[in-house]
Structures are given as structure tokens and as C-alpha cells.
JSON list of C-alpha atoms in Angstrom, two decimals:
[
{"chain": "T", "resi": 6, "resn": "MET", "atom": "CA", "xyz": [183.29, -59.87, 51.31]},
{"chain": "T", "resi": 7, "resn": "LYS", "atom": "CA", "xyz": [179.57, -60.41, 50.75]},
{"chain": "T", "resi": 8, "resn": "ARG", "atom": "CA", "xyz": [178.42, -59.09, 47.39]},
{"chain": "T", "resi": 9, "resn": "ASN", "atom": "CA", "xyz": [175.53, -56.65, 47.85]},
{"chain": "T", "resi": 10, "resn": "LEU", "atom": "CA", "xyz": [173.45, -54.36, 45.68]},
{"chain": "T", "resi": 11, "resn": "PHE", "atom": "CA", "xyz": [172.14, -50.93, 46.50]},
{"chain": "T", "resi": 12, "resn": "LEU", "atom": "CA", "xyz": [170.88, -49.46, 43.29]},
{"chain": "T", "resi": 13, "resn": "LEU", "atom": "CA", "xyz": [169.29, -46.05, 43.33]},
{"chain": "T", "resi": 14, "resn": "SER", "atom": "CA", "xyz": [169.25, -43.88, 40.25]},
{"chain": "T", "resi": 15, "resn": "LEU", "atom": "CA", "xyz": [170.92, -40.50, 40.53]},
{"chain": "T", "resi": 16, "resn": "PHE", "atom": "CA", "xyz": [168.32, -39.08, 38.19]},
{"chain": "T", "resi": 17, "resn": "GLY", "atom": "CA", "xyz": [165.46, -40.53, 40.22]},
{"chain": "T", "resi": 18, "resn": "ILE", "atom": "CA", "xyz": [166.68, -39.60, 43.67]},
{"chain": "T", "resi": 19, "resn": "LEU", "atom": "CA", "xyz": [167.49, -36.04, 42.69]},
{"chain": "T", "resi": 20, "resn": "SER", "atom": "CA", "xyz": [163.77, -35.70, 42.00]},
{"chain": "T", "resi": 21, "resn": "ALA", "atom": "CA", "xyz": [163.22, -36.55, 45.67]},
{"chain": "T", "resi": 22, "resn": "VAL", "atom": "CA", "xyz": [163.89, -32.94, 46.58]},
{"chain": "T", "resi": 23, "resn": "ALA", "atom": "CA", "xyz": [160.45, -32.22, 45.16]},
{"chain": "T", "resi": 24, "resn": "LEU", "atom": "CA", "xyz": [158.92, -34.78, 47.53]},
{"chain": "T", "resi": 25, "resn": "THR", "atom": "CA", "xyz": [160.41, -33.39, 50.75]},
{"chain": "T", "resi": 26, "resn": "GLY", "atom": "CA", "xyz": [160.04, -30.18, 52.72]},
{"chain": "T", "resi": 27, "resn": "CYS", "atom": "CA", "xyz": [162.04, -28.48, 49.98]},
{"chain": "T", "resi": 28, "resn": "GLY", "atom": "CA", "xyz": [159.23, -28.50, 47.45]},
{"chain": "T", "resi": 29, "resn": "SER", "atom": "CA", "xyz": [155.88, -30.25, 47.32]},
{"chain": "T", "resi": 30, "resn": "LYS", "atom": "CA", "xyz": [153.39, -31.86, 49.66]},
{"chain": "T", "resi": 31, "resn": "GLY", "atom": "CA", "xyz": [154.49, -35.37, 48.76]},
{"chain": "T", "resi": 32, "resn": "ALA", "atom": "CA", "xyz": [155.93, -37.61, 51.48]},
{"chain": "T", "resi": 33, "resn": "PRO", "atom": "CA", "xyz": [157.38, -41.09, 51.60]},
{"chain": "T", "resi": 34, "resn": "SER", "atom": "CA", "xyz": [154.92, -43.91, 52.15]},
{"chain": "T", "resi": 35, "resn": "GLU", "atom": "CA", "xyz": [155.06, -45.99, 55.29]},
{"chain": "T", "resi": 36, "resn": "PRO", "atom": "CA", "xyz": [157.90, -48.50, 55.33]},
{"chain": "T", "resi": 37, "resn": "GLY", "atom": "CA", "xyz": [156.90, -51.89, 54.04]},
{"chain": "T", "resi": 38, "resn": "LYS", "atom": "CA", "xyz": [153.95, -50.59, 51.99]},
{"chain": "T", "resi": 39, "resn": "PRO", "atom": "CA", "xyz": [155.08, -50.73, 48.37]},
{"chain": "T", "resi": 40, "resn": "GLU", "atom": "CA", "xyz": [153.54, -48.49, 45.76]},
{"chain": "T", "resi": 41, "resn": "THR", "atom": "CA", "xyz": [153.43, -49.30, 42.08]},
{"chain": "T", "resi": 42, "resn": "ALA", "atom": "CA", "xyz": [153.77, -47.15, 39.02]},
{"chain": "T", "resi": 43, "resn": "SER", "atom": "CA", "xyz": [153.00, -47.63, 35.36]},
{"chain": "T", "resi": 44, "resn": "THR", "atom": "CA", "xyz": [156.02, -48.17, 33.17]},
{"chain": "T", "resi": 45, "resn": "ALA", "atom": "CA", "xyz": [154.28, -48.56, 29.84]},
{"chain": "T", "resi": 46, "resn": "GLN", "atom": "CA", "xyz": [156.55, -48.45, 26.81]},
{"chain": "T", "resi": 47, "resn": "PRO", "atom": "CA", "xyz": [155.91, -46.89, 23.40]},
{"chain": "T", "resi": 48, "resn": "SER", "atom": "CA", "xyz": [154.43, -49.17, 20.75]},
{"chain": "T", "resi": 49, "resn": "GLY", "atom": "CA", "xyz": [156.86, -51.83, 19.52]},
{"chain": "T", "resi": 50, "resn": "GLU", "atom": "CA", "xyz": [158.75, -52.18, 22.80]},
{"chain": "T", "resi": 51, "resn": "THR", "atom": "CA", "xyz": [158.37, -54.44, 25.79]},
{"chain": "T", "resi": 52, "resn": "GLU", "atom": "CA", "xyz": [155.31, -53.19, 27.66]},
{"chain": "T", "resi": 53, "resn": "ILE", "atom": "CA", "xyz": [154.98, -53.43, 31.43]},
{"chain": "T", "resi": 54, "resn": "GLU", "atom": "CA", "xyz": [151.46, -53.13, 32.76]},
{"chain": "T", "resi": 55, "resn": "GLU", "atom": "CA", "xyz": [150.73, -50.93, 35.78]},
{"chain": "T", "resi": 56, "resn": "GLY", "atom": "CA", "xyz": [151.22, -52.87, 39.00]},
{"chain": "T", "resi": 57, "resn": "SER", "atom": "CA", "xyz": [152.84, -55.83, 37.23]},
{"chain": "T", "resi": 58, "resn": "SER", "atom": "CA", "xyz": [156.22, -57.28, 38.11]},
{"chain": "T", "resi": 59, "resn": "PRO", "atom": "CA", "xyz": [157.88, -58.96, 35.13]},
{"chain": "T", "resi": 60, "resn": "THR", "atom": "CA", "xyz": [160.02, -62.04, 35.53]},
{"chain": "T", "resi": 61, "resn": "ALA", "atom": "CA", "xyz": [163.72, -61.25, 35.47]},
{"chain": "T", "resi": 62, "resn": "LEU", "atom": "CA", "xyz": [165.96, -62.78, 32.84]},
{"chain": "T", "resi": 63, "resn": "PRO", "atom": "CA", "xyz": [169.08, -64.60, 34.08]},
{"chain": "T", "resi": 64, "resn": "ILE", "atom": "CA", "xyz": [172.03, -62.22, 34.16]},
{"chain": "T", "resi": 65, "resn": "ASP", "atom": "CA", "xyz": [174.07, -64.64, 32.04]},
{"chain": "T", "resi": 66, "resn": "LYS", "atom": "CA", "xyz": [171.89, -63.53, 29.11]},
{"chain": "T", "resi": 67, "resn": "LEU", "atom": "CA", "xyz": [173.84, -60.27, 29.20]},
{"chain": "T", "resi": 68, "resn": "PRO", "atom": "CA", "xyz": [176.63, -60.17, 26.57]},
{"chain": "T", "resi": 69, "resn": "ALA", "atom": "CA", "xyz": [180.19, -59.66, 27.80]},
{"chain": "T", "resi": 70, "resn": "SER", "atom": "CA", "xyz": [180.42, -56.45, 25.76]},
{"chain": "T", "resi": 71, "resn": "LEU", "atom": "CA", "xyz": [177.92, -54.81, 28.13]},
{"chain": "T", "resi": 72, "resn": "LYS", "atom": "CA", "xyz": [179.70, -55.74, 31.36]},
{"chain": "T", "resi": 73, "resn": "ASN", "atom": "CA", "xyz": [181.42, -52.37, 31.56]},
{"chain": "T", "resi": 74, "resn": "ASP", "atom": "CA", "xyz": [182.08, -50.09, 34.55]},
{"chain": "T", "resi": 75, "resn": "ALA", "atom": "CA", "xyz": [178.50, -48.81, 34.50]},
{"chain": "T", "resi": 76, "resn": "PHE", "atom": "CA", "xyz": [177.33, -52.41, 34.92]},
{"chain": "T", "resi": 77, "resn": "THR", "atom": "CA", "xyz": [179.76, -53.21, 37.73]},
{"chain": "T", "resi": 78, "resn": "TYR", "atom": "CA", "xyz": [179.62, -49.94, 39.70]},
{"chain": "T", "resi": 79, "resn": "TYR", "atom": "CA", "xyz": [175.81, -49.90, 39.54]},
{"chain": "T", "resi": 80, "resn": "GLY", "atom": "CA", "xyz": [175.72, -53.48, 40.81]},
{"chain": "T", "resi": 81, "resn": "LEU", "atom": "CA", "xyz": [173.48, -54.68, 37.99]},
{"chain": "T", "resi": 82, "resn": "GLY", "atom": "CA", "xyz": [174.68, -58.27, 38.39]},
{"chain": "T", "resi": 83, "resn": "ARG", "atom": "CA", "xyz": [172.22, -58.91, 41.23]},
{"chain": "T", "resi": 84, "resn": "SER", "atom": "CA", "xyz": [168.48, -58.52, 41.39]},
{"chain": "T", "resi": 85, "resn": "GLU", "atom": "CA", "xyz": [167.57, -59.60, 44.94]},
{"chain": "T", "resi": 86, "resn": "PRO", "atom": "CA", "xyz": [165.75, -56.94, 46.98]},
{"chain": "T", "resi": 87, "resn": "MET", "atom": "CA", "xyz": [168.19, -54.91, 49.05]},
{"chain": "T", "resi": 88, "resn": "LEU", "atom": "CA", "xyz": [167.42, -52.89, 52.16]},
{"chain": "T", "resi": 89, "resn": "PHE", "atom": "CA", "xyz": [168.49, -49.33, 52.82]},
{"chain": "T", "resi": 90, "resn": "GLU", "atom": "CA", "xyz": [167.80, -46.38, 55.10]},
{"chain": "T", "resi": 91, "resn": "TYR", "atom": "CA", "xyz": [166.24, -43.15, 53.82]},
{"chain": "T", "resi": 92, "resn": "ALA", "atom": "CA", "xyz": [166.35, -40.01, 55.97]},
{"chain": "T", "resi": 93, "resn": "VAL", "atom": "CA", "xyz": [165.23, -36.42, 55.36]},
{"chain": "T", "resi": 94, "resn": "ASP", "atom": "CA", "xyz": [166.62, -33.66, 57.60]},
{"chain": "T", "resi": 95, "resn": "ASP", "atom": "CA", "xyz": [166.36, -34.58, 61.28]},
{"chain": "T", "resi": 96, "resn": "LYS", "atom": "CA", "xyz": [163.36, -36.87, 60.85]},
{"chain": "T", "resi": 97, "resn": "ALA", "atom": "CA", "xyz": [163.59, -40.50, 61.90]},
{"chain": "T", "resi": 98, "resn": "PRO", "atom": "CA", "xyz": [164.89, -42.64, 59.02]},
{"chain": "T", "resi": 99, "resn": "SER", "atom": "CA", "xyz": [162.60, -44.93, 57.08]},
{"chain": "T", "resi": 100, "resn": "GLU", "atom": "CA", "xyz": [163.38, -48.29, 55.53]},
{"chain": "T", "resi": 101, "resn": "GLY", "atom": "CA", "xyz": [162.92, -49.21, 51.91]},
{"chain": "T", "resi": 102, "resn": "SER", "atom": "CA", "xyz": [164.02, -51.68, 49.29]},
{"chain": "T", "resi": 103, "resn": "VAL", "atom": "CA", "xyz": [165.14, -51.72, 45.68]},
{"chain": "T", "resi": 104, "resn": "THR", "atom": "CA", "xyz": [164.84, -54.65, 43.29]},
{"chain": "T", "resi": 105, "resn": "VAL", "atom": "CA", "xyz": [166.50, -54.54, 39.87]},
{"chain": "T", "resi": 106, "resn": "LYS", "atom": "CA", "xyz": [165.56, -56.88, 37.04]},
{"chain": "T", "resi": 107, "resn": "LEU", "atom": "CA", "xyz": [167.06, -57.56, 33.64]},
{"chain": "T", "resi": 108, "resn": "ILE", "atom": "CA", "xyz": [163.96, -57.67, 31.43]},
{"chain": "T", "resi": 109, "resn": "GLU", "atom": "CA", "xyz": [165.23, -57.56, 27.85]},
{"chain": "T", "resi": 110, "resn": "VAL", "atom": "CA", "xyz": [168.41, -58.04, 25.81]},
{"chain": "T", "resi": 111, "resn": "LYS", "atom": "CA", "xyz": [168.27, -56.94, 22.18]},
{"chain": "T", "resi": 112, "resn": "ASP", "atom": "CA", "xyz": [170.67, -55.51, 19.58]},
{"chain": "T", "resi": 113, "resn": "ASN", "atom": "CA", "xyz": [173.57, -55.35, 22.07]},
{"chain": "T", "resi": 114, "resn": "GLU", "atom": "CA", "xyz": [171.49, -53.33, 24.53]},
{"chain": "T", "resi": 115, "resn": "ALA", "atom": "CA", "xyz": [169.90, -54.45, 27.80]},
{"chain": "T", "resi": 116, "resn": "LYS", "atom": "CA", "xyz": [166.82, -53.11, 29.52]},
{"chain": "T", "resi": 117, "resn": "PHE", "atom": "CA", "xyz": [166.59, -53.11, 33.32]},
{"chain": "T", "resi": 118, "resn": "LEU", "atom": "CA", "xyz": [163.60, -52.34, 35.58]},
{"chain": "T", "resi": 119, "resn": "MET", "atom": "CA", "xyz": [164.12, -50.85, 39.04]},
{"chain": "T", "resi": 120, "resn": "GLU", "atom": "CA", "xyz": [161.25, -51.56, 41.44]},
{"chain": "T", "resi": 121, "resn": "ARG", "atom": "CA", "xyz": [161.11, -49.35, 44.54]},
{"chain": "T", "resi": 122, "resn": "ALA", "atom": "CA", "xyz": [159.21, -50.15, 47.73]},
{"chain": "T", "resi": 123, "resn": "GLY", "atom": "CA", "xyz": [158.83, -48.73, 51.22]},
{"chain": "T", "resi": 124, "resn": "ALA", "atom": "CA", "xyz": [160.39, -45.31, 51.77]},
{"chain": "T", "resi": 125, "resn": "LEU", "atom": "CA", "xyz": [161.36, -44.90, 48.11]},
{"chain": "T", "resi": 126, "resn": "ALA", "atom": "CA", "xyz": [158.06, -46.02, 46.58]},
{"chain": "T", "resi": 127, "resn": "PRO", "atom": "CA", "xyz": [156.90, -42.40, 46.03]},
{"chain": "T", "resi": 128, "resn": "LEU", "atom": "CA", "xyz": [159.75, -41.97, 43.54]},
{"chain": "T", "resi": 129, "resn": "GLY", "atom": "CA", "xyz": [158.15, -44.61, 41.33]},
{"chain": "T", "resi": 130, "resn": "ASN", "atom": "CA", "xyz": [159.64, -47.48, 39.36]},
{"chain": "T", "resi": 131, "resn": "GLN", "atom": "CA", "xyz": [162.29, -46.70, 36.78]},
{"chain": "T", "resi": 132, "resn": "GLU", "atom": "CA", "xyz": [163.65, -48.17, 33.57]},
{"chain": "T", "resi": 133, "resn": "PHE", "atom": "CA", "xyz": [167.19, -48.14, 32.21]},
{"chain": "T", "resi": 134, "resn": "VAL", "atom": "CA", "xyz": [169.00, -49.17, 29.05]},
{"chain": "T", "resi": 135, "resn": "LEU", "atom": "CA", "xyz": [172.57, -50.43, 29.33]},
{"chain": "T", "resi": 136, "resn": "LYS", "atom": "CA", "xyz": [174.67, -49.73, 26.23]},
{"chain": "T", "resi": 137, "resn": "SER", "atom": "CA", "xyz": [178.32, -50.13, 25.32]},
{"chain": "T", "resi": 138, "resn": "ASP", "atom": "CA", "xyz": [178.94, -46.47, 26.23]},
{"chain": "T", "resi": 139, "resn": "GLY", "atom": "CA", "xyz": [177.07, -46.46, 29.56]},
{"chain": "T", "resi": 140, "resn": "LEU", "atom": "CA", "xyz": [173.81, -46.75, 31.49]},
{"chain": "T", "resi": 141, "resn": "TYR", "atom": "CA", "xyz": [170.84, -44.56, 30.52]},
{"chain": "T", "resi": 142, "resn": "SER", "atom": "CA", "xyz": [167.61, -43.73, 32.37]},
{"chain": "T", "resi": 143, "resn": "THR", "atom": "CA", "xyz": [164.61, -43.90, 30.02]},
{"chain": "T", "resi": 144, "resn": "MET", "atom": "CA", "xyz": [161.47, -43.87, 32.17]},
{"chain": "T", "resi": 145, "resn": "LEU", "atom": "CA", "xyz": [160.52, -42.72, 35.69]},
{"chain": "T", "resi": 146, "resn": "ALA", "atom": "CA", "xyz": [157.17, -43.59, 37.29]},
{"chain": "T", "resi": 147, "resn": "GLY", "atom": "CA", "xyz": [155.61, -44.29, 33.91]},
{"chain": "T", "resi": 148, "resn": "SER", "atom": "CA", "xyz": [156.82, -41.00, 32.45]},
{"chain": "T", "resi": 149, "resn": "PRO", "atom": "CA", "xyz": [159.40, -41.10, 29.63]},
{"chain": "T", "resi": 150, "resn": "ILE", "atom": "CA", "xyz": [162.59, -39.14, 30.32]},
{"chain": "T", "resi": 151, "resn": "GLU", "atom": "CA", "xyz": [163.18, -37.01, 27.26]},
{"chain": "T", "resi": 152, "resn": "PRO", "atom": "CA", "xyz": [165.84, -37.27, 26.07]},
{"chain": "T", "resi": 153, "resn": "MET", "atom": "CA", "xyz": [167.00, -40.37, 27.90]},
{"chain": "T", "resi": 154, "resn": "SER", "atom": "CA", "xyz": [169.56, -39.41, 30.52]},
{"chain": "T", "resi": 155, "resn": "ILE", "atom": "CA", "xyz": [172.96, -41.01, 31.07]},
{"chain": "T", "resi": 156, "resn": "GLU", "atom": "CA", "xyz": [173.27, -42.37, 34.61]},
{"chain": "T", "resi": 157, "resn": "MET", "atom": "CA", "xyz": [176.87, -43.48, 34.39]},
{"chain": "T", "resi": 158, "resn": "PRO", "atom": "CA", "xyz": [179.43, -43.76, 31.56]},
{"chain": "T", "resi": 159, "resn": "SER", "atom": "CA", "xyz": [181.05, -47.06, 30.62]},
{"chain": "T", "resi": 160, "resn": "LYS", "atom": "CA", "xyz": [184.44, -46.07, 32.09]},
{"chain": "T", "resi": 161, "resn": "ILE", "atom": "CA", "xyz": [184.86, -44.94, 35.70]},
{"chain": "T", "resi": 162, "resn": "GLU", "atom": "CA", "xyz": [188.20, -43.48, 36.76]},
{"chain": "T", "resi": 163, "resn": "LYS", "atom": "CA", "xyz": [189.40, -40.41, 38.65]},
{"chain": "T", "resi": 164, "resn": "GLY", "atom": "CA", "xyz": [188.39, -37.33, 36.70]},
{"chain": "T", "resi": 165, "resn": "THR", "atom": "CA", "xyz": [185.58, -38.98, 34.73]},
{"chain": "T", "resi": 166, "resn": "SER", "atom": "CA", "xyz": [182.75, -36.47, 34.38]},
{"chain": "T", "resi": 167, "resn": "TRP", "atom": "CA", "xyz": [179.30, -36.54, 32.81]},
{"chain": "T", "resi": 168, "resn": "SER", "atom": "CA", "xyz": [175.99, -34.72, 32.87]},
{"chain": "T", "resi": 169, "resn": "THR", "atom": "CA", "xyz": [172.35, -35.77, 33.09]},
{"chain": "T", "resi": 170, "resn": "SER", "atom": "CA", "xyz": [169.36, -33.83, 31.86]},
{"chain": "T", "resi": 171, "resn": "GLY", "atom": "CA", "xyz": [165.80, -34.43, 30.84]},
{"chain": "T", "resi": 172, "resn": "LYS", "atom": "CA", "xyz": [162.09, -33.78, 31.28]},
{"chain": "T", "resi": 173, "resn": "PHE", "atom": "CA", "xyz": [159.69, -36.11, 33.07]},
{"chain": "T", "resi": 174, "resn": "LYS", "atom": "CA", "xyz": [156.66, -36.22, 35.38]},
{"chain": "T", "resi": 175, "resn": "LEU", "atom": "CA", "xyz": [156.96, -36.85, 39.09]},
{"chain": "T", "resi": 176, "resn": "PRO", "atom": "CA", "xyz": [154.63, -39.49, 40.59]},
{"chain": "T", "resi": 177, "resn": "THR", "atom": "CA", "xyz": [152.52, -36.50, 41.74]},
{"chain": "T", "resi": 178, "resn": "GLU", "atom": "CA", "xyz": [151.95, -35.70, 38.01]},
{"chain": "T", "resi": 179, "resn": "VAL", "atom": "CA", "xyz": [153.99, -32.50, 38.35]},
{"chain": "T", "resi": 180, "resn": "GLU", "atom": "CA", "xyz": [156.10, -31.71, 35.27]},
{"chain": "T", "resi": 181, "resn": "ALA", "atom": "CA", "xyz": [159.81, -31.55, 36.07]},
{"chain": "T", "resi": 182, "resn": "LYS", "atom": "CA", "xyz": [163.06, -30.65, 34.35]},
{"chain": "T", "resi": 183, "resn": "GLN", "atom": "CA", "xyz": [166.33, -31.86, 35.78]},
{"chain": "T", "resi": 184, "resn": "SER", "atom": "CA", "xyz": [170.01, -31.34, 34.98]},
{"chain": "T", "resi": 185, "resn": "THR", "atom": "CA", "xyz": [173.07, -32.50, 36.90]},
{"chain": "T", "resi": 186, "resn": "GLU", "atom": "CA", "xyz": [176.84, -32.29, 36.48]},
{"chain": "T", "resi": 187, "resn": "LEU", "atom": "CA", "xyz": [178.75, -35.22, 38.00]},
{"chain": "T", "resi": 188, "resn": "LYS", "atom": "CA", "xyz": [182.42, -36.11, 38.48]},
{"chain": "T", "resi": 189, "resn": "VAL", "atom": "CA", "xyz": [184.47, -38.96, 39.94]},
{"chain": "T", "resi": 190, "resn": "VAL", "atom": "CA", "xyz": [186.79, -37.17, 42.37]},
{"chain": "T", "resi": 191, "resn": "GLY", "atom": "CA", "xyz": [188.68, -40.25, 43.53]},
{"chain": "T", "resi": 192, "resn": "PHE", "atom": "CA", "xyz": [188.55, -43.63, 45.24]},
{"chain": "T", "resi": 193, "resn": "GLU", "atom": "CA", "xyz": [188.44, -44.27, 48.99]},
{"chain": "T", "resi": 194, "resn": "LYS", "atom": "CA", "xyz": [187.24, -46.65, 51.66]},
{"chain": "T", "resi": 195, "resn": "VAL", "atom": "CA", "xyz": [183.78, -45.84, 52.96]},
{"chain": "T", "resi": 196, "resn": "LYS", "atom": "CA", "xyz": [181.98, -47.40, 55.90]},
{"chain": "T", "resi": 197, "resn": "VAL", "atom": "CA", "xyz": [178.20, -47.83, 55.83]},
{"chain": "T", "resi": 198, "resn": "LYS", "atom": "CA", "xyz": [175.83, -49.94, 57.90]},
{"chain": "T", "resi": 199, "resn": "ALA", "atom": "CA", "xyz": [176.32, -52.81, 55.44]},
{"chain": "T", "resi": 200, "resn": "GLY", "atom": "CA", "xyz": [180.09, -52.82, 55.94]},
{"chain": "T", "resi": 201, "resn": "GLU", "atom": "CA", "xyz": [183.27, -51.20, 54.65]},
{"chain": "T", "resi": 202, "resn": "PHE", "atom": "CA", "xyz": [184.01, -50.97, 50.92]},
{"chain": "T", "resi": 203, "resn": "GLN", "atom": "CA", "xyz": [186.52, -49.50, 48.48]},
{"chain": "T", "resi": 204, "resn": "ALA", "atom": "CA", "xyz": [184.45, -47.07, 46.44]},
{"chain": "T", "resi": 205, "resn": "ALA", "atom": "CA", "xyz": [184.44, -44.45, 43.73]},
{"chain": "T", "resi": 206, "resn": "LYS", "atom": "CA", "xyz": [183.46, -41.06, 45.17]},
{"chain": "T", "resi": 207, "resn": "VAL", "atom": "CA", "xyz": [181.19, -39.01, 42.92]},
{"chain": "T", "resi": 208, "resn": "THR", "atom": "CA", "xyz": [180.23, -35.39, 43.54]},
{"chain": "T", "resi": 209, "resn": "GLY", "atom": "CA", "xyz": [177.83, -33.20, 41.64]},
{"chain": "T", "resi": 210, "resn": "ARG", "atom": "CA", "xyz": [175.49, -30.25, 41.37]},
{"chain": "T", "resi": 211, "resn": "GLY", "atom": "CA", "xyz": [171.92, -30.41, 40.17]},
{"chain": "T", "resi": 212, "resn": "LEU", "atom": "CA", "xyz": [169.03, -28.19, 39.18]},
{"chain": "T", "resi": 213, "resn": "LEU", "atom": "CA", "xyz": [165.38, -29.27, 39.35]},
{"chain": "T", "resi": 214, "resn": "ALA", "atom": "CA", "xyz": [162.51, -27.12, 38.07]},
{"chain": "T", "resi": 215, "resn": "THR", "atom": "CA", "xyz": [158.93, -28.00, 39.07]},
{"chain": "T", "resi": 216, "resn": "ALA", "atom": "CA", "xyz": [155.69, -26.00, 39.18]},
{"chain": "T", "resi": 217, "resn": "GLY", "atom": "CA", "xyz": [157.41, -22.64, 38.82]},
{"chain": "T", "resi": 218, "resn": "LYS", "atom": "CA", "xyz": [160.00, -23.40, 41.50]},
{"chain": "T", "resi": 219, "resn": "THR", "atom": "CA", "xyz": [163.68, -24.10, 41.06]},
{"chain": "T", "resi": 220, "resn": "THR", "atom": "CA", "xyz": [165.68, -26.29, 43.42]},
{"chain": "T", "resi": 221, "resn": "GLU", "atom": "CA", "xyz": [169.47, -26.34, 43.48]},
{"chain": "T", "resi": 222, "resn": "SER", "atom": "CA", "xyz": [171.27, -29.29, 45.01]},
{"chain": "T", "resi": 223, "resn": "THR", "atom": "CA", "xyz": [174.72, -30.64, 45.76]},
{"chain": "T", "resi": 224, "resn": "MET", "atom": "CA", "xyz": [175.38, -34.34, 46.16]},
{"chain": "T", "resi": 225, "resn": "THR", "atom": "CA", "xyz": [178.03, -36.83, 47.15]},
{"chain": "T", "resi": 226, "resn": "ALA", "atom": "CA", "xyz": [177.70, -40.53, 46.37]},
{"chain": "T", "resi": 227, "resn": "TRP", "atom": "CA", "xyz": [179.88, -43.60, 46.79]},
{"chain": "T", "resi": 228, "resn": "PHE", "atom": "CA", "xyz": [179.79, -46.60, 44.43]},
{"chain": "T", "resi": 229, "resn": "ALA", "atom": "CA", "xyz": [181.57, -49.94, 44.89]},
{"chain": "T", "resi": 230, "resn": "LYS", "atom": "CA", "xyz": [182.32, -52.44, 42.13]},
{"chain": "T", "resi": 231, "resn": "ASP", "atom": "CA", "xyz": [179.84, -55.34, 41.97]},
{"chain": "T", "resi": 232, "resn": "VAL", "atom": "CA", "xyz": [177.95, -53.72, 44.86]},
{"chain": "T", "resi": 233, "resn": "GLY", "atom": "CA", "xyz": [176.29, -50.53, 43.62]},
{"chain": "T", "resi": 234, "resn": "MET", "atom": "CA", "xyz": [175.60, -47.28, 45.41]},
{"chain": "T", "resi": 235, "resn": "LEU", "atom": "CA", "xyz": [176.63, -47.42, 49.06]},
{"chain": "T", "resi": 236, "resn": "LYS", "atom": "CA", "xyz": [175.63, -43.98, 50.22]},
{"chain": "T", "resi": 237, "resn": "LEU", "atom": "CA", "xyz": [174.14, -40.79, 48.83]},
{"chain": "T", "resi": 238, "resn": "VAL", "atom": "CA", "xyz": [173.89, -37.39, 50.53]},
{"chain": "T", "resi": 239, "resn": "ILE", "atom": "CA", "xyz": [171.97, -34.54, 48.88]},
{"chain": "T", "resi": 240, "resn": "GLU", "atom": "CA", "xyz": [171.61, -30.98, 50.18]},
{"chain": "T", "resi": 241, "resn": "ALA", "atom": "CA", "xyz": [168.97, -28.93, 48.40]},
{"chain": "T", "resi": 242, "resn": "LYS", "atom": "CA", "xyz": [167.61, -25.38, 48.50]},
{"chain": "T", "resi": 243, "resn": "ASP", "atom": "CA", "xyz": [164.62, -24.11, 46.53]},
{"chain": "T", "resi": 244, "resn": "SER", "atom": "CA", "xyz": [163.88, -20.65, 45.13]},
{"chain": "T", "resi": 245, "resn": "GLU", "atom": "CA", "xyz": [161.94, -19.75, 48.31]},
{"chain": "T", "resi": 246, "resn": "GLY", "atom": "CA", "xyz": [164.92, -20.51, 50.52]},
{"chain": "T", "resi": 247, "resn": "LYS", "atom": "CA", "xyz": [163.58, -23.81, 51.90]},
{"chain": "T", "resi": 248, "resn": "LYS", "atom": "CA", "xyz": [166.26, -26.39, 52.54]},
{"chain": "T", "resi": 249, "resn": "ALA", "atom": "CA", "xyz": [166.35, -30.17, 52.77]},
{"chain": "T", "resi": 250, "resn": "LYS", "atom": "CA", "xyz": [169.03, -32.77, 53.38]},
{"chain": "T", "resi": 251, "resn": "ILE", "atom": "CA", "xyz": [168.53, -36.31, 52.11]},
{"chain": "T", "resi": 252, "resn": "ARG", "atom": "CA", "xyz": [170.65, -39.28, 53.16]},
{"chain": "T", "resi": 253, "resn": "ILE", "atom": "CA", "xyz": [170.41, -42.80, 51.77]},
{"chain": "T", "resi": 254, "resn": "GLU", "atom": "CA", "xyz": [172.61, -45.62, 53.05]},
{"chain": "T", "resi": 255, "resn": "LEU", "atom": "CA", "xyz": [172.96, -49.32, 52.34]},
{"chain": "T", "resi": 256, "resn": "THR", "atom": "CA", "xyz": [172.08, -51.34, 55.42]},
{"chain": "T", "resi": 257, "resn": "GLN", "atom": "CA", "xyz": [172.48, -54.93, 54.17]}
]
């Protein structure tokens, strides 16, 4: 089976509900027109200039101690751009890409940069730190996530549960607070446009607060080992009763 990567942060995509009809005026950019975002780091850390694209380190620089389930189920072993479909409600789907780069290994931790283009560019680039206990999201669209939010624990099995939470700024400069409860409910075969895979099924509930509005969401996602996220479906409803459904699917 061809080894693919579809990497899309749960923390980042849950903020998409604020960029659809269930929140703000933001909208995805046209497919094929990447947008960039500043991912500047605090003093003393690797700094990435706005609009720059750092050279990726070879993945063999990653110590074996960090090749845990978070590494394999998030598909961090590949950094080639991958294509996917992004659809909101009944609108025609858009195409986008995600590129993930290993940019630093230090003190038994590894820093990764996620570069989004096309339909997902409005969500901004994102940074992660991979540790022995899991994968953490540290920055979204140049805005630090405080405190850093766990994306996935180091061990994935039926019944594994975790929560994400944090404050950050959306690419529209709107302040946001997000919290999500997630759980692995089992393993099953799932078919997407890229093929059929054995995957971990993750379900969850989230809460996003922006500009005086609160959005509740439910989500289902499928992750395959050494592949990454195959499919994500989010249904959201804000405090005014507006609804949105977001679907993201690996296409190749």
C-alpha cells in the first residue's frame, strides 16, 4: 500500500468553524493560491520569518524514543505536500495541500512546521513539538497557543482519551479560546478518495469562543499508521443557531 500523509491539526481545524458560515466573514482562499503566516518564536528559539519556508531536516535525525504512536498516526515520517478536499456545507469542495517539515531536534524533543496552502491557507501555518508523551501544538498562524495543547498522546488504543485547550489568535486577528475532549472509540477500515485503510476512529466534542460568540462542535476523524489523518467531519453550531458542516478528506 502506498504510504501517504494527510496531516491536519485537530486544534487548527476546529478553529475553522470561525471561518465558515458558522461564525465570521472569513472564507477559504482560492485553491492553488497559498497564503503565508508569521510563525515567529520567542527569543532563544528557532525563529521562522514571515513568508519563509525553512529547509526540512531529514527524518532520520529523529531519535527512536520519539517514534511513538503520535508520530506514526500523525504521519510525521513524510514531508511531501499532500492533496486533500475541503468542503463546507453543500458548497463545492476546494482543494488544498499540507506540507510538514521537521525543523529542529533538541533535548529529546522535535519541532515540526505545518505549512498550509490552497483551501486551508486561511487557517495559517502551525508549529508542533513532539515529546515522549505525545504531540503538542504550540503556535497557530503566528500566535502562540497558551498553554500548548496536546494533539495526540504517545499511545493510541481503544479507549484512549485526551483533551485540548488553549488561547490563540485566528488569522483574522480575532482572539479565540478552544477546548476539545477526544477519544479513540475503536479501529476500522475506512475508504477515502486516496484508498482504503485500517484506521483509528476518534470522536470528540469541542467548544470555541470568539468575539463574544460560542460555537459547539462534534467531530469524527480517522487516522492510519504511517499515513496520518484520512478524514475529518465536523458539525458545528454557534450561539446564534447558525450551523456548519466541514468535511476534509485525503485524495492522494
